[in-house]
Amino acid sequence: MNTHELANRLREEHEAVELLANRVREWVAVIPRSNVANWIVELRNRFEKFRAHLIRHMALEESDGYLTTVVELRPTLSGEIERLQHEHVELNKIMTGVHLAVEAIGPEDRLLVRDCCRRMESLLNYVTHHENDENLLLITALTTDIGSHD
Ligand SMILES: [Fe+2]
Ligand SMILES: [Fe+2]
């Protein structure tokens, strides 16, 4: 896969992540006063789809050579790559924590439900930030790549 194919693939992947993240975002924006049990079922549903996708996505980024390609193109970015890779570890830990929390809540747990929603919002913000950093990183690497072939 050349760097442009890689960039396109990554952009598609990131759009899919953002779509699933937005499905969670819109669900946690308003916690209903009634019918909370059904609302929690859908909350788990949306969060688990997002979580499963992100786990796969991060594994793919590490295995398909995207991170190593960037380092090869521009070795000076290796520090940033290491930081992003470490964020994968942290994001996985945070997601596991939220997964366990959302599995444990019931309709009567008003505060825990709120707490779950806030934790999801924070997680989604971290993920958006992380993906933006990756997009920037790739643009920087590609610009260098294009420049070197001109
Ligand atoms: Fe990533
Ligand atoms: Fe990513």
PDB file of C-alpha atoms and ligand atoms in Angstrom:
ATOM      1  CA  MET A   1       0.000   0.000   0.000  1.00  0.00           C
ATOM      2  CA  ASN A   2       1.502   3.370  -0.935  1.00  0.00           C
ATOM      3  CA  THR A   3       1.174   6.381   1.295  1.00  0.00           C
ATOM      4  CA  HIS A   4      -1.762   7.879  -0.630  1.00  0.00           C
ATOM      5  CA  GLU A   5      -3.757   4.642  -0.410  1.00  0.00           C
ATOM      6  CA  LEU A   6      -2.852   4.550   3.247  1.00  0.00           C
ATOM      7  CA  ALA A   7      -4.032   8.135   3.730  1.00  0.00           C
ATOM      8  CA  ASN A   8      -7.341   7.407   1.977  1.00  0.00           C
ATOM      9  CA  ARG A   9      -7.919   4.254   3.959  1.00  0.00           C
ATOM     10  CA  LEU A  10      -7.176   6.029   7.201  1.00  0.00           C
ATOM     11  CA  ARG A  11      -9.540   8.854   6.307  1.00  0.00           C
ATOM     12  CA  GLU A  12     -12.356   6.373   5.596  1.00  0.00           C
ATOM     13  CA  GLU A  13     -11.638   4.572   8.857  1.00  0.00           C
ATOM     14  CA  HIS A  14     -11.676   7.824  10.794  1.00  0.00           C
ATOM     15  CA  GLU A  15     -14.976   8.829   9.227  1.00  0.00           C
ATOM     16  CA  ALA A  16     -16.468   5.517  10.388  1.00  0.00           C
ATOM     17  CA  VAL A  17     -15.137   6.096  13.925  1.00  0.00           C
ATOM     18  CA  GLU A  18     -16.600   9.601  13.961  1.00  0.00           C
ATOM     19  CA  LEU A  19     -19.977   8.345  12.755  1.00  0.00           C
ATOM     20  CA  LEU A  20     -20.202   5.766  15.545  1.00  0.00           C
ATOM     21  CA  ALA A  21     -18.902   8.326  18.068  1.00  0.00           C
ATOM     22  CA  ASN A  22     -21.630  10.745  17.027  1.00  0.00           C
ATOM     23  CA  ARG A  23     -24.278   8.045  17.517  1.00  0.00           C
ATOM     24  CA  VAL A  24     -23.107   7.778  21.149  1.00  0.00           C
ATOM     25  CA  ARG A  25     -22.779  11.565  21.537  1.00  0.00           C
ATOM     26  CA  GLU A  26     -26.341  12.254  20.465  1.00  0.00           C
ATOM     27  CA  TRP A  27     -27.654   9.480  22.740  1.00  0.00           C
ATOM     28  CA  VAL A  28     -25.910  10.715  25.915  1.00  0.00           C
ATOM     29  CA  ALA A  29     -26.834  14.368  25.249  1.00  0.00           C
ATOM     30  CA  VAL A  30     -30.246  13.935  26.894  1.00  0.00           C
ATOM     31  CA  ILE A  31     -30.977  11.422  29.647  1.00  0.00           C
ATOM     32  CA  PRO A  32     -34.748  10.734  29.737  1.00  0.00           C
ATOM     33  CA  ARG A  33     -36.849  10.858  32.909  1.00  0.00           C
ATOM     34  CA  SER A  34     -38.899   7.815  32.004  1.00  0.00           C
ATOM     35  CA  ASN A  35     -38.316   4.612  30.109  1.00  0.00           C
ATOM     36  CA  VAL A  36     -34.710   4.669  31.313  1.00  0.00           C
ATOM     37  CA  ALA A  37     -34.344   0.873  31.093  1.00  0.00           C
ATOM     38  CA  ASN A  38     -34.887   0.899  27.319  1.00  0.00           C
ATOM     39  CA  TRP A  39     -32.673   3.938  26.980  1.00  0.00           C
ATOM     40  CA  ILE A  40     -29.832   2.059  28.751  1.00  0.00           C
ATOM     41  CA  VAL A  41     -30.224  -0.892  26.363  1.00  0.00           C
ATOM     42  CA  GLU A  42     -29.714   1.435  23.408  1.00  0.00           C
ATOM     43  CA  LEU A  43     -26.855   3.211  25.209  1.00  0.00           C
ATOM     44  CA  ARG A  44     -25.033  -0.132  25.590  1.00  0.00           C
ATOM     45  CA  ASN A  45     -25.804  -0.979  21.996  1.00  0.00           C
ATOM     46  CA  ARG A  46     -24.330   2.242  20.603  1.00  0.00           C
ATOM     47  CA  PHE A  47     -21.343   2.263  22.939  1.00  0.00           C
ATOM     48  CA  GLU A  48     -20.416  -1.359  22.208  1.00  0.00           C
ATOM     49  CA  LYS A  49     -20.539  -0.762  18.447  1.00  0.00           C
ATOM     50  CA  PHE A  50     -18.234   2.204  18.899  1.00  0.00           C
ATOM     51  CA  ARG A  51     -15.909   0.307  21.243  1.00  0.00           C
ATOM     52  CA  ALA A  52     -15.647  -2.768  18.993  1.00  0.00           C
ATOM     53  CA  HIS A  53     -14.856  -0.578  16.001  1.00  0.00           C
ATOM     54  CA  LEU A  54     -12.237   1.478  17.818  1.00  0.00           C
ATOM     55  CA  ILE A  55     -10.483  -1.626  19.172  1.00  0.00           C
ATOM     56  CA  ARG A  56     -10.273  -2.998  15.608  1.00  0.00           C
ATOM     57  CA  HIS A  57      -9.248   0.365  14.210  1.00  0.00           C
ATOM     58  CA  MET A  58      -6.379   0.855  16.665  1.00  0.00           C
ATOM     59  CA  ALA A  59      -5.145  -2.722  16.118  1.00  0.00           C
ATOM     60  CA  LEU A  60      -5.215  -2.088  12.367  1.00  0.00           C
ATOM     61  CA  GLU A  61      -3.233   1.134  12.695  1.00  0.00           C
ATOM     62  CA  GLU A  62      -0.540  -0.778  14.528  1.00  0.00           C
ATOM     63  CA  SER A  63      -0.499  -3.842  12.273  1.00  0.00           C
ATOM     64  CA  ASP A  64      -0.999  -2.514   8.738  1.00  0.00           C
ATOM     65  CA  GLY A  65       2.186  -0.497   8.796  1.00  0.00           C
ATOM     66  CA  TYR A  66       0.628   2.960   8.971  1.00  0.00           C
ATOM     67  CA  LEU A  67       2.651   3.946  12.004  1.00  0.00           C
ATOM     68  CA  THR A  68       5.885   2.409  10.712  1.00  0.00           C
ATOM     69  CA  THR A  69       5.366   3.999   7.281  1.00  0.00           C
ATOM     70  CA  VAL A  70       5.184   7.428   8.880  1.00  0.00           C
ATOM     71  CA  VAL A  71       8.368   6.761  10.838  1.00  0.00           C
ATOM     72  CA  GLU A  72      10.140   5.602   7.662  1.00  0.00           C
ATOM     73  CA  LEU A  73       9.039   8.710   5.773  1.00  0.00           C
ATOM     74  CA  ARG A  74       9.974  11.010   8.558  1.00  0.00           C
ATOM     75  CA  PRO A  75      12.053   9.559  11.408  1.00  0.00           C
ATOM     76  CA  THR A  76      11.811  12.806  13.360  1.00  0.00           C
ATOM     77  CA  LEU A  77       8.110  12.005  13.940  1.00  0.00           C
ATOM     78  CA  SER A  78       8.899   8.829  15.867  1.00  0.00           C
ATOM     79  CA  GLY A  79       8.362  10.595  19.206  1.00  0.00           C
ATOM     80  CA  GLU A  80       4.856  11.612  18.145  1.00  0.00           C
ATOM     81  CA  ILE A  81       4.170   8.049  16.913  1.00  0.00           C
ATOM     82  CA  GLU A  82       5.211   6.678  20.294  1.00  0.00           C
ATOM     83  CA  ARG A  83       2.898   9.124  22.036  1.00  0.00           C
ATOM     84  CA  LEU A  84      -0.051   8.124  19.818  1.00  0.00           C
ATOM     85  CA  GLN A  85       0.680   4.446  20.337  1.00  0.00           C
ATOM     86  CA  HIS A  86       0.698   4.960  24.062  1.00  0.00           C
ATOM     87  CA  GLU A  87      -2.665   6.717  23.751  1.00  0.00           C
ATOM     88  CA  HIS A  88      -4.020   3.511  22.183  1.00  0.00           C
ATOM     89  CA  VAL A  89      -3.132   1.681  25.399  1.00  0.00           C
ATOM     90  CA  GLU A  90      -4.753   4.385  27.512  1.00  0.00           C
ATOM     91  CA  LEU A  91      -7.876   4.614  25.344  1.00  0.00           C
ATOM     92  CA  ASN A  92      -8.316   0.833  25.599  1.00  0.00           C
ATOM     93  CA  LYS A  93      -8.087   1.048  29.392  1.00  0.00           C
ATOM     94  CA  ILE A  94     -10.601   3.896  29.558  1.00  0.00           C
ATOM     95  CA  MET A  95     -12.982   2.031  27.239  1.00  0.00           C
ATOM     96  CA  THR A  96     -12.787  -1.098  29.371  1.00  0.00           C
ATOM     97  CA  GLY A  97     -13.623   0.974  32.453  1.00  0.00           C
ATOM     98  CA  VAL A  98     -16.624   2.593  30.772  1.00  0.00           C
ATOM     99  CA  HIS A  99     -17.735  -0.772  29.349  1.00  0.00           C
ATOM    100  CA  LEU A 100     -17.785  -2.288  32.846  1.00  0.00           C
ATOM    101  CA  ALA A 101     -19.594   0.768  34.232  1.00  0.00           C
ATOM    102  CA  VAL A 102     -22.303   0.776  31.567  1.00  0.00           C
ATOM    103  CA  GLU A 103     -22.863  -2.968  32.048  1.00  0.00           C
ATOM    104  CA  ALA A 104     -23.391  -2.439  35.786  1.00  0.00           C
ATOM    105  CA  ILE A 105     -25.923   0.409  35.754  1.00  0.00           C
ATOM    106  CA  GLY A 106     -29.666   0.073  36.195  1.00  0.00           C
ATOM    107  CA  PRO A 107     -32.571   2.492  35.577  1.00  0.00           C
ATOM    108  CA  GLU A 108     -32.671   3.498  39.244  1.00  0.00           C
ATOM    109  CA  ASP A 109     -29.001   4.595  39.262  1.00  0.00           C
ATOM    110  CA  ARG A 110     -29.572   8.208  38.296  1.00  0.00           C
ATOM    111  CA  LEU A 111     -26.112   9.410  39.341  1.00  0.00           C
ATOM    112  CA  LEU A 112     -24.256   6.437  37.915  1.00  0.00           C
ATOM    113  CA  VAL A 113     -26.083   6.868  34.611  1.00  0.00           C
ATOM    114  CA  ARG A 114     -25.034  10.522  34.527  1.00  0.00           C
ATOM    115  CA  ASP A 115     -21.503   9.545  35.464  1.00  0.00           C
ATOM    116  CA  CYS A 116     -21.404   6.995  32.619  1.00  0.00           C
ATOM    117  CA  CYS A 117     -22.574   9.603  30.121  1.00  0.00           C
ATOM    118  CA  ARG A 118     -19.949  12.125  31.230  1.00  0.00           C
ATOM    119  CA  ARG A 119     -17.219   9.497  30.999  1.00  0.00           C
ATOM    120  CA  MET A 120     -18.365   8.606  27.489  1.00  0.00           C
ATOM    121  CA  GLU A 121     -18.304  12.255  26.452  1.00  0.00           C
ATOM    122  CA  SER A 122     -14.753  12.631  27.779  1.00  0.00           C
ATOM    123  CA  LEU A 123     -13.679   9.448  26.014  1.00  0.00           C
ATOM    124  CA  LEU A 124     -15.192  10.626  22.722  1.00  0.00           C
ATOM    125  CA  ASN A 125     -13.365  13.925  23.023  1.00  0.00           C
ATOM    126  CA  TYR A 126     -10.053  12.147  23.653  1.00  0.00           C
ATOM    127  CA  VAL A 127     -10.685   9.963  20.595  1.00  0.00           C
ATOM    128  CA  THR A 128     -11.543  12.918  18.343  1.00  0.00           C
ATOM    129  CA  HIS A 129      -8.368  14.661  19.468  1.00  0.00           C
ATOM    130  CA  HIS A 130      -6.313  11.515  18.901  1.00  0.00           C
ATOM    131  CA  GLU A 131      -7.682  10.992  15.385  1.00  0.00           C
ATOM    132  CA  ASN A 132      -7.055  14.641  14.479  1.00  0.00           C
ATOM    133  CA  ASP A 133      -3.446  14.304  15.623  1.00  0.00           C
ATOM    134  CA  GLU A 134      -3.084  11.204  13.433  1.00  0.00           C
ATOM    135  CA  ASN A 135      -4.528  12.989  10.409  1.00  0.00           C
ATOM    136  CA  LEU A 136      -2.105  15.867  10.941  1.00  0.00           C
ATOM    137  CA  LEU A 137       0.784  13.471  11.343  1.00  0.00           C
ATOM    138  CA  LEU A 138      -0.010  11.750   8.075  1.00  0.00           C
ATOM    139  CA  ILE A 139      -0.395  15.053   6.227  1.00  0.00           C
ATOM    140  CA  THR A 140       3.020  16.133   7.532  1.00  0.00           C
ATOM    141  CA  ALA A 141       4.592  12.824   6.494  1.00  0.00           C
ATOM    142  CA  LEU A 142       2.943  12.906   3.060  1.00  0.00           C
ATOM    143  CA  THR A 143       3.991  16.494   2.418  1.00  0.00           C
ATOM    144  CA  THR A 144       7.574  15.447   3.092  1.00  0.00           C
ATOM    145  CA  ASP A 145       7.102  12.430   0.819  1.00  0.00           C
ATOM    146  CA  ILE A 146       5.727  14.516  -2.057  1.00  0.00           C
ATOM    147  CA  GLY A 147       8.485  17.088  -1.588  1.00  0.00           C
ATOM    148  CA  SER A 148      11.185  14.466  -1.799  1.00  0.00           C
ATOM    149  CA  HIS A 149       9.860  13.243  -5.170  1.00  0.00           C
ATOM    150  CA  ASP A 150       9.528  16.628  -6.807  1.00  0.00           C
TER     151      ASP A 150
HETATM  152 FE    FE B   1      -4.900   5.747  16.614  1.00  0.00          FE
HETATM  153 FE    FE B   2      -7.015   6.463  14.121  1.00  0.00          FE
END
